[in-house]
C-alpha cells in the first residue's frame, strides 16, 4: 500500500517544456529542458539540436561539471609492446599497446587487447577503464603488471593479485560472442587521489607557468575521459578493430568518465554506464544517495572546481545528468543500476535516461518508456537501454549479458 501511495505521489507535470517532478523520496525539482535553447526558443529538429542546443549543453557541462580538457595531441603515437596469437587457449590474440600521450616516450598508458581469432575482418569491441591494473582483469601470466599507483599521496602502492578484478571482465564470453575487449588501467592516465594534479596527464598540457587546472578545467574524471579518447585514436589505426563499432563501458566512477567520454567524443558508437551514480547517470537534483556536496567533499579532484559552487545548490546547476545522456543521441546508450546500490540512486539513474528520450525522439528514435522496468526485466527496445538487477554495486555477468544483447542489436544487424 505504501509503495502504491508513493507511486501515486510521483507526479510528472510537463509545464512550459520543463519537467517538474515531486515525490515522497525526493524534494521537488525542475529539470532543465534539453529542448529549450538558452535564449528560450524551442528546438524542433535534429539539426537544430546538433548545431545549436547540443554545443550549448556540452559547453555548460565543461564549464560547470567536468572541466575543459585538451583534445588528444597530434604528437600521440603508439607501439605494440607484446602480441600473443594463442591467448586464451588459442581463442584470441592478446596485445599490449603503449599509447604515448605526447611526443615523449615517458608518458603512456598501456592498452590491453583481446581480439577473437575466429573473425572475418575487423571486430566490434567493448572498451573500458579498469580499477586495479590490466593484470587484474586477466588471469593470463603474459599480461604485464603495469605501474600500479598508490591510493593516496602517502600510501605505498599495493599490487592487486593477477585476475583480482576478472569477475568484472568476462573476456571469454565476449570472445565467444565475436567481440574484442580493450582495457586500460585508470592510474595510467591519472591516479585516483588528490595530489594537486602534479601527476597523471594534467601537467603534460599545462600552459607556461600553470600549476593546476583552472576552475573550469579538467578534473580526474575528465582526464580519464581524455584517456578513453586517446585510446580511440589507436583503435582507428588497428586493422583488427572496427573503430566504428566501439562500445565504451564503465562501472561506477569509471562509468562517470565513460558517459562524459561518450558525450564529448562522438567516435564512440555506443555508451554503457554501469552503476555510475552521482556525476554519472543519476539526476543531481533528486539529492538521493550521493549528493553533489558529498562527492565534492570526498573526491574534490574528480570534477572541475566550478562544480563545488553547486554543493547543496543543485537547483542552480544549469544542467542535469539527463542532458549528459542526451548528448550521446542518436547513438545507443545503456544505463544499468543495482537494487542495493542506493548510494547511486537507481531511480535517479533510470529517470535521467528516461528524460533523455525526447532528444532521441527528435531523431525519430525510441528512448525509454515512462514506467521504470522491474527487477531483472531489461528494457532495450529503443536506442536507450536500462535494467536494474538485484544485488550490490558491482558489474556482473548478468550486466554483461544485457550489454552484449544490446550491442548485438546495433552492431550485428
Ligand atoms: C564511491 C563514490 C561513488 C562511486 C564509487 C565507485 O565511493 O562515492 O561516486 O564512484 O565510489 O567508484 O566505486
mmCIF file of N, CA and C in Angstrom, residues 143-228:
data_model
loop_
_atom_site.group_PDB
_atom_site.id
_atom_site.type_symbol
_atom_site.label_atom_id
_atom_site.label_comp_id
_atom_site.label_asym_id
_atom_site.label_seq_id
_atom_site.Cartn_x
_atom_site.Cartn_y
_atom_site.Cartn_z
ATOM 1 N N UNK A 143 50.264 -11.091 -19.182
ATOM 2 C CA UNK A 143 49.866 -9.677 -19.085
ATOM 3 C C UNK A 143 50.794 -8.960 -18.097
ATOM 4 N N UNK A 144 51.396 -7.892 -18.582
ATOM 5 C CA UNK A 144 52.378 -7.179 -17.751
ATOM 6 C C UNK A 144 51.709 -6.515 -16.549
ATOM 7 N N UNK A 145 52.439 -6.485 -15.463
ATOM 8 C CA UNK A 145 51.963 -5.741 -14.281
ATOM 9 C C UNK A 145 52.479 -4.320 -14.448
ATOM 10 N N UNK A 146 51.543 -3.424 -14.734
ATOM 11 C CA UNK A 146 51.948 -2.042 -15.012
ATOM 12 C C UNK A 146 52.180 -1.276 -13.719
ATOM 13 N N UNK A 147 52.605 -0.030 -13.871
ATOM 14 C CA UNK A 147 52.939 0.772 -12.687
ATOM 15 C C UNK A 147 51.691 1.046 -11.855
ATOM 16 N N UNK A 148 51.439 0.211 -10.882
ATOM 17 C CA UNK A 148 50.245 0.393 -10.049
ATOM 18 C C UNK A 148 50.448 1.596 -9.129
ATOM 19 N N UNK A 149 49.443 2.448 -9.091
ATOM 20 C CA UNK A 149 49.539 3.671 -8.292
ATOM 21 C C UNK A 149 49.050 3.415 -6.865
ATOM 22 N N UNK A 150 49.552 4.204 -5.945
ATOM 23 C CA UNK A 150 49.055 4.087 -4.575
ATOM 24 C C UNK A 150 47.663 4.710 -4.480
ATOM 25 N N UNK A 151 47.015 4.503 -3.355
ATOM 26 C CA UNK A 151 45.650 5.006 -3.196
ATOM 27 C C UNK A 151 45.620 6.429 -2.639
ATOM 28 N N UNK A 152 46.776 6.907 -2.191
ATOM 29 C CA UNK A 152 46.842 8.290 -1.728
ATOM 30 C C UNK A 152 48.274 8.766 -1.909
ATOM 31 N N UNK A 153 48.534 10.045 -1.625
ATOM 32 C CA UNK A 153 49.893 10.535 -1.859
ATOM 33 C C UNK A 153 50.865 10.013 -0.804
ATOM 34 N N UNK A 154 50.350 9.432 0.286
ATOM 35 C CA UNK A 154 51.248 8.963 1.337
ATOM 36 C C UNK A 154 51.399 7.435 1.367
ATOM 37 N N UNK A 155 50.372 6.715 0.910
ATOM 38 C CA UNK A 155 50.432 5.237 0.933
ATOM 39 C C UNK A 155 51.456 4.684 -0.049
ATOM 40 N N UNK A 156 51.966 3.513 0.265
ATOM 41 C CA UNK A 156 52.766 2.775 -0.719
ATOM 42 C C UNK A 156 51.781 1.982 -1.571
ATOM 43 N N UNK A 157 52.048 1.849 -2.875
ATOM 44 C CA UNK A 157 51.115 1.060 -3.693
ATOM 45 C C UNK A 157 51.128 -0.410 -3.298
ATOM 46 N N UNK A 158 49.953 -1.033 -3.274
ATOM 47 C CA UNK A 158 49.914 -2.481 -3.098
ATOM 48 C C UNK A 158 49.448 -3.064 -4.428
ATOM 49 N N UNK A 159 50.106 -4.120 -4.845
ATOM 50 C CA UNK A 159 49.797 -4.647 -6.176
ATOM 51 C C UNK A 159 48.721 -5.722 -6.072
ATOM 52 N N UNK A 160 47.567 -5.492 -6.679
ATOM 53 C CA UNK A 160 46.498 -6.493 -6.628
ATOM 54 C C UNK A 160 46.929 -7.791 -7.314
ATOM 55 N N UNK A 161 46.331 -8.884 -6.888
ATOM 56 C CA UNK A 161 46.683 -10.191 -7.463
ATOM 57 C C UNK A 161 46.256 -10.255 -8.929
ATOM 58 N N UNK A 162 46.964 -11.103 -9.672
ATOM 59 C CA UNK A 162 46.556 -11.372 -11.054
ATOM 60 C C UNK A 162 45.102 -11.834 -11.081
ATOM 61 N N UNK A 163 44.311 -11.262 -11.934
ATOM 62 C CA UNK A 163 42.914 -11.681 -12.067
ATOM 63 C C UNK A 163 41.999 -11.194 -10.955
ATOM 64 N N UNK A 164 42.506 -10.332 -10.063
ATOM 65 C CA UNK A 164 41.692 -9.897 -8.914
ATOM 66 C C UNK A 164 40.366 -9.259 -9.349
ATOM 67 N N UNK A 165 40.361 -8.661 -10.533
ATOM 68 C CA UNK A 165 39.167 -7.951 -10.987
ATOM 69 C C UNK A 165 38.473 -8.730 -12.118
ATOM 70 N N UNK A 166 38.870 -10.012 -12.294
ATOM 71 C CA UNK A 166 38.426 -10.724 -13.508
ATOM 72 C C UNK A 166 36.928 -11.023 -13.533
ATOM 73 N N UNK A 167 36.275 -11.062 -12.353
ATOM 74 C CA UNK A 167 34.836 -11.326 -12.374
ATOM 75 C C UNK A 167 34.095 -10.192 -13.083
ATOM 76 N N UNK A 168 34.740 -9.041 -13.156
ATOM 77 C CA UNK A 168 34.103 -7.885 -13.807
ATOM 78 C C UNK A 168 34.363 -7.828 -15.308
ATOM 79 N N UNK A 169 35.217 -8.729 -15.803
ATOM 80 C CA UNK A 169 35.620 -8.679 -17.211
ATOM 81 C C UNK A 169 35.509 -10.072 -17.844
ATOM 82 N N UNK A 170 34.333 -10.466 -18.310
ATOM 83 C CA UNK A 170 34.148 -11.818 -18.860
ATOM 84 C C UNK A 170 34.738 -11.933 -20.267
ATOM 85 N N UNK A 171 36.070 -11.984 -20.320
ATOM 86 C CA UNK A 171 36.765 -11.913 -21.620
ATOM 87 C C UNK A 171 36.300 -13.046 -22.544
ATOM 88 N N UNK A 172 36.229 -14.279 -21.988
ATOM 89 C CA UNK A 172 35.878 -15.421 -22.865
ATOM 90 C C UNK A 172 34.471 -15.264 -23.423
ATOM 91 N N UNK A 173 33.547 -14.793 -22.590
ATOM 92 C CA UNK A 173 32.171 -14.602 -23.052
ATOM 93 C C UNK A 173 32.137 -13.604 -24.220
ATOM 94 N N UNK A 174 32.930 -12.565 -24.121
ATOM 95 C CA UNK A 174 32.961 -11.570 -25.197
ATOM 96 C C UNK A 174 33.541 -12.180 -26.461
ATOM 97 N N UNK A 175 34.649 -12.888 -26.292
ATOM 98 C CA UNK A 175 35.318 -13.510 -27.454
ATOM 99 C C UNK A 175 34.354 -14.488 -28.136
ATOM 100 N N UNK A 176 33.677 -15.310 -27.324
ATOM 101 C CA UNK A 176 32.741 -16.291 -27.910
ATOM 102 C C UNK A 176 31.597 -15.612 -28.658
ATOM 103 N N UNK A 177 31.273 -14.395 -28.258
ATOM 104 C CA UNK A 177 30.200 -13.668 -28.938
ATOM 105 C C UNK A 177 30.705 -12.763 -30.066
ATOM 106 N N UNK A 178 31.985 -12.927 -30.403
ATOM 107 C CA UNK A 178 32.517 -12.184 -31.554
ATOM 108 C C UNK A 178 33.000 -10.774 -31.249
ATOM 109 N N UNK A 179 33.140 -10.460 -29.951
ATOM 110 C CA UNK A 179 33.612 -9.119 -29.584
ATOM 111 C C UNK A 179 35.045 -9.153 -29.085
ATOM 112 N N UNK A 180 35.770 -8.102 -29.364
ATOM 113 C CA UNK A 180 37.067 -7.916 -28.743
ATOM 114 C C UNK A 180 36.874 -7.151 -27.442
ATOM 115 N N UNK A 181 37.943 -7.120 -26.653
ATOM 116 C CA UNK A 181 37.909 -6.338 -25.418
ATOM 117 C C UNK A 181 39.181 -5.507 -25.341
ATOM 118 N N UNK A 182 39.025 -4.263 -24.979
ATOM 119 C CA UNK A 182 40.198 -3.412 -24.734
ATOM 120 C C UNK A 182 40.014 -2.778 -23.364
ATOM 121 N N UNK A 183 41.114 -2.693 -22.622
ATOM 122 C CA UNK A 183 41.032 -2.059 -21.303
ATOM 123 C C UNK A 183 42.336 -1.343 -20.973
ATOM 124 N N UNK A 184 42.213 -0.335 -20.119
ATOM 125 C CA UNK A 184 43.359 0.468 -19.680
ATOM 126 C C UNK A 184 43.204 0.694 -18.180
ATOM 127 N N UNK A 185 44.296 0.666 -17.471
ATOM 128 C CA UNK A 185 44.290 0.953 -16.026
ATOM 129 C C UNK A 185 44.103 2.461 -15.808
ATOM 130 N N UNK A 186 43.111 2.807 -14.977
ATOM 131 C CA UNK A 186 42.815 4.239 -14.738
ATOM 132 C C UNK A 186 44.052 5.017 -14.270
ATOM 133 N N UNK A 187 44.888 4.348 -13.446
ATOM 134 C CA UNK A 187 46.066 5.014 -12.884
ATOM 135 C C UNK A 187 47.121 5.343 -13.925
ATOM 136 N N UNK A 188 47.050 4.710 -15.092
ATOM 137 C CA UNK A 188 47.966 5.041 -16.188
ATOM 138 C C UNK A 188 47.654 6.426 -16.744
ATOM 139 N N UNK A 189 46.428 6.883 -16.530
ATOM 140 C CA UNK A 189 46.004 8.182 -17.075
ATOM 141 C C UNK A 189 46.087 9.240 -15.973
ATOM 142 N N UNK A 190 45.434 8.948 -14.867
ATOM 143 C CA UNK A 190 45.514 9.850 -13.722
ATOM 144 C C UNK A 190 45.252 9.049 -12.450
ATOM 145 N N UNK A 191 46.196 9.037 -11.519
ATOM 146 C CA UNK A 191 45.983 8.304 -10.268
ATOM 147 C C UNK A 191 44.768 8.848 -9.530
ATOM 148 N N UNK A 192 44.094 7.959 -8.823
ATOM 149 C CA UNK A 192 42.814 8.311 -8.206
ATOM 150 C C UNK A 192 42.993 8.823 -6.785
ATOM 151 N N UNK A 193 43.782 9.868 -6.624
ATOM 152 C CA UNK A 193 43.861 10.548 -5.325
ATOM 153 C C UNK A 193 44.272 11.994 -5.579
ATOM 154 N N UNK A 194 44.073 12.796 -4.550
ATOM 155 C CA UNK A 194 44.298 14.229 -4.705
ATOM 156 C C UNK A 194 45.755 14.565 -4.463
ATOM 157 N N UNK A 195 46.458 14.929 -5.503
ATOM 158 C CA UNK A 195 47.862 15.314 -5.328
ATOM 159 C C UNK A 195 48.086 16.707 -5.919
ATOM 160 N N UNK A 196 46.968 17.451 -6.036
ATOM 161 C CA UNK A 196 47.088 18.799 -6.604
ATOM 162 C C UNK A 196 47.416 18.763 -8.089
ATOM 163 N N UNK A 197 47.074 17.651 -8.735
ATOM 164 C CA UNK A 197 47.261 17.499 -10.192
ATOM 165 C C UNK A 197 48.717 17.625 -10.621
ATOM 166 N N UNK A 198 49.603 17.058 -9.807
ATOM 167 C CA UNK A 198 51.015 17.082 -10.184
ATOM 168 C C UNK A 198 51.399 15.847 -10.980
ATOM 169 N N UNK A 199 50.645 14.747 -10.774
ATOM 170 C CA UNK A 199 50.948 13.551 -11.564
ATOM 171 C C UNK A 199 49.841 13.352 -12.606
ATOM 172 N N UNK A 200 49.892 12.226 -13.301
ATOM 173 C CA UNK A 200 48.874 11.982 -14.314
ATOM 174 C C UNK A 200 49.078 12.864 -15.534
ATOM 175 N N UNK A 201 48.057 12.931 -16.390
ATOM 176 C CA UNK A 201 48.219 13.635 -17.670
ATOM 177 C C UNK A 201 48.140 15.164 -17.565
ATOM 178 N N UNK A 202 47.556 15.690 -16.480
ATOM 179 C CA UNK A 202 47.330 17.144 -16.447
ATOM 180 C C UNK A 202 48.580 17.983 -16.750
ATOM 181 N N UNK A 203 49.704 17.745 -16.031
ATOM 182 C CA UNK A 203 50.866 18.623 -16.247
ATOM 183 C C UNK A 203 51.409 18.593 -17.679
ATOM 184 N N UNK A 204 51.116 17.514 -18.406
ATOM 185 C CA UNK A 204 51.618 17.437 -19.788
ATOM 186 C C UNK A 204 51.007 18.519 -20.660
ATOM 187 N N UNK A 205 49.888 19.072 -20.205
ATOM 188 C CA UNK A 205 49.156 20.023 -21.046
ATOM 189 C C UNK A 205 49.007 21.399 -20.400
ATOM 190 N N UNK A 206 49.718 21.643 -19.290
ATOM 191 C CA UNK A 206 49.629 22.964 -18.663
ATOM 192 C C UNK A 206 50.223 24.017 -19.589
ATOM 193 N N UNK A 207 49.646 25.235 -19.526
ATOM 194 C CA UNK A 207 50.268 26.340 -20.259
ATOM 195 C C UNK A 207 51.479 26.801 -19.445
ATOM 196 N N UNK A 208 52.299 27.666 -20.036
ATOM 197 C CA UNK A 208 53.521 28.120 -19.365
ATOM 198 C C UNK A 208 53.240 28.643 -17.966
ATOM 199 N N UNK A 209 53.898 28.087 -16.974
ATOM 200 C CA UNK A 209 53.745 28.587 -15.601
ATOM 201 C C UNK A 209 52.526 28.037 -14.867
ATOM 202 N N UNK A 210 51.682 27.307 -15.567
ATOM 203 C CA UNK A 210 50.465 26.792 -14.907
ATOM 204 C C UNK A 210 50.830 25.676 -13.931
ATOM 205 N N UNK A 211 50.170 25.675 -12.778
ATOM 206 C CA UNK A 211 50.495 24.642 -11.787
ATOM 207 C C UNK A 211 49.353 23.719 -11.459
ATOM 208 N N UNK A 212 48.149 24.177 -11.770
ATOM 209 C CA UNK A 212 46.993 23.295 -11.599
ATOM 210 C C UNK A 212 45.886 23.738 -12.548
ATOM 211 N N UNK A 213 44.894 22.868 -12.778
ATOM 212 C CA UNK A 213 43.826 23.277 -13.695
ATOM 213 C C UNK A 213 43.066 24.487 -13.169
ATOM 214 N N UNK A 214 42.606 25.339 -14.084
ATOM 215 C CA UNK A 214 41.746 26.473 -13.719
ATOM 216 C C UNK A 214 40.402 25.925 -13.236
ATOM 217 N N UNK A 215 39.560 26.824 -12.707
ATOM 218 C CA UNK A 215 38.279 26.380 -12.128
ATOM 219 C C UNK A 215 37.354 25.717 -13.154
ATOM 220 N N UNK A 216 37.556 26.037 -14.432
ATOM 221 C CA UNK A 216 36.701 25.404 -15.459
ATOM 222 C C UNK A 216 37.487 24.380 -16.261
ATOM 223 N N UNK A 217 38.607 23.933 -15.718
ATOM 224 C CA UNK A 217 39.400 22.926 -16.443
ATOM 225 C C UNK A 217 39.324 21.561 -15.775
ATOM 226 N N UNK A 218 39.759 20.592 -16.498
ATOM 227 C CA UNK A 218 39.560 19.177 -16.171
ATOM 228 C C UNK A 218 40.018 18.697 -14.801
ATOM 229 N N UNK A 219 39.127 17.895 -14.214
ATOM 230 C CA UNK A 219 39.491 17.140 -13.025
ATOM 231 C C UNK A 219 39.885 15.733 -13.469
ATOM 232 N N UNK A 220 39.839 14.810 -12.518
ATOM 233 C CA UNK A 220 40.288 13.452 -12.827
ATOM 234 C C UNK A 220 39.293 12.697 -13.724
ATOM 235 N N UNK A 221 37.996 12.919 -13.513
ATOM 236 C CA UNK A 221 37.008 12.215 -14.359
ATOM 237 C C UNK A 221 37.211 12.615 -15.827
ATOM 238 N N UNK A 222 37.407 13.914 -16.068
ATOM 239 C CA UNK A 222 37.627 14.369 -17.447
ATOM 240 C C UNK A 222 38.960 13.862 -17.985
ATOM 241 N N UNK A 223 39.943 13.691 -17.105
ATOM 242 C CA UNK A 223 41.230 13.150 -17.555
ATOM 243 C C UNK A 223 41.049 11.693 -17.988
ATOM 244 N N UNK A 224 40.268 10.944 -17.230
ATOM 245 C CA UNK A 224 40.012 9.555 -17.633
ATOM 246 C C UNK A 224 39.295 9.521 -18.996
ATOM 247 N N UNK A 225 38.341 10.451 -19.167
ATOM 248 C CA UNK A 225 37.620 10.506 -20.446
ATOM 249 C C UNK A 225 38.585 10.851 -21.585
ATOM 250 N N UNK A 226 39.527 11.744 -21.283
ATOM 251 C CA UNK A 226 40.560 12.103 -22.259
ATOM 252 C C UNK A 226 41.354 10.845 -22.650
ATOM 253 N N UNK A 227 41.721 10.037 -21.654
ATOM 254 C CA UNK A 227 42.456 8.790 -21.922
ATOM 255 C C UNK A 227 41.648 7.858 -22.822
ATOM 256 N N UNK A 228 40.344 7.806 -22.585
ATOM 257 C CA UNK A 228 39.492 6.947 -23.420
ATOM 258 C C UNK A 228 39.563 7.415 -24.877
#
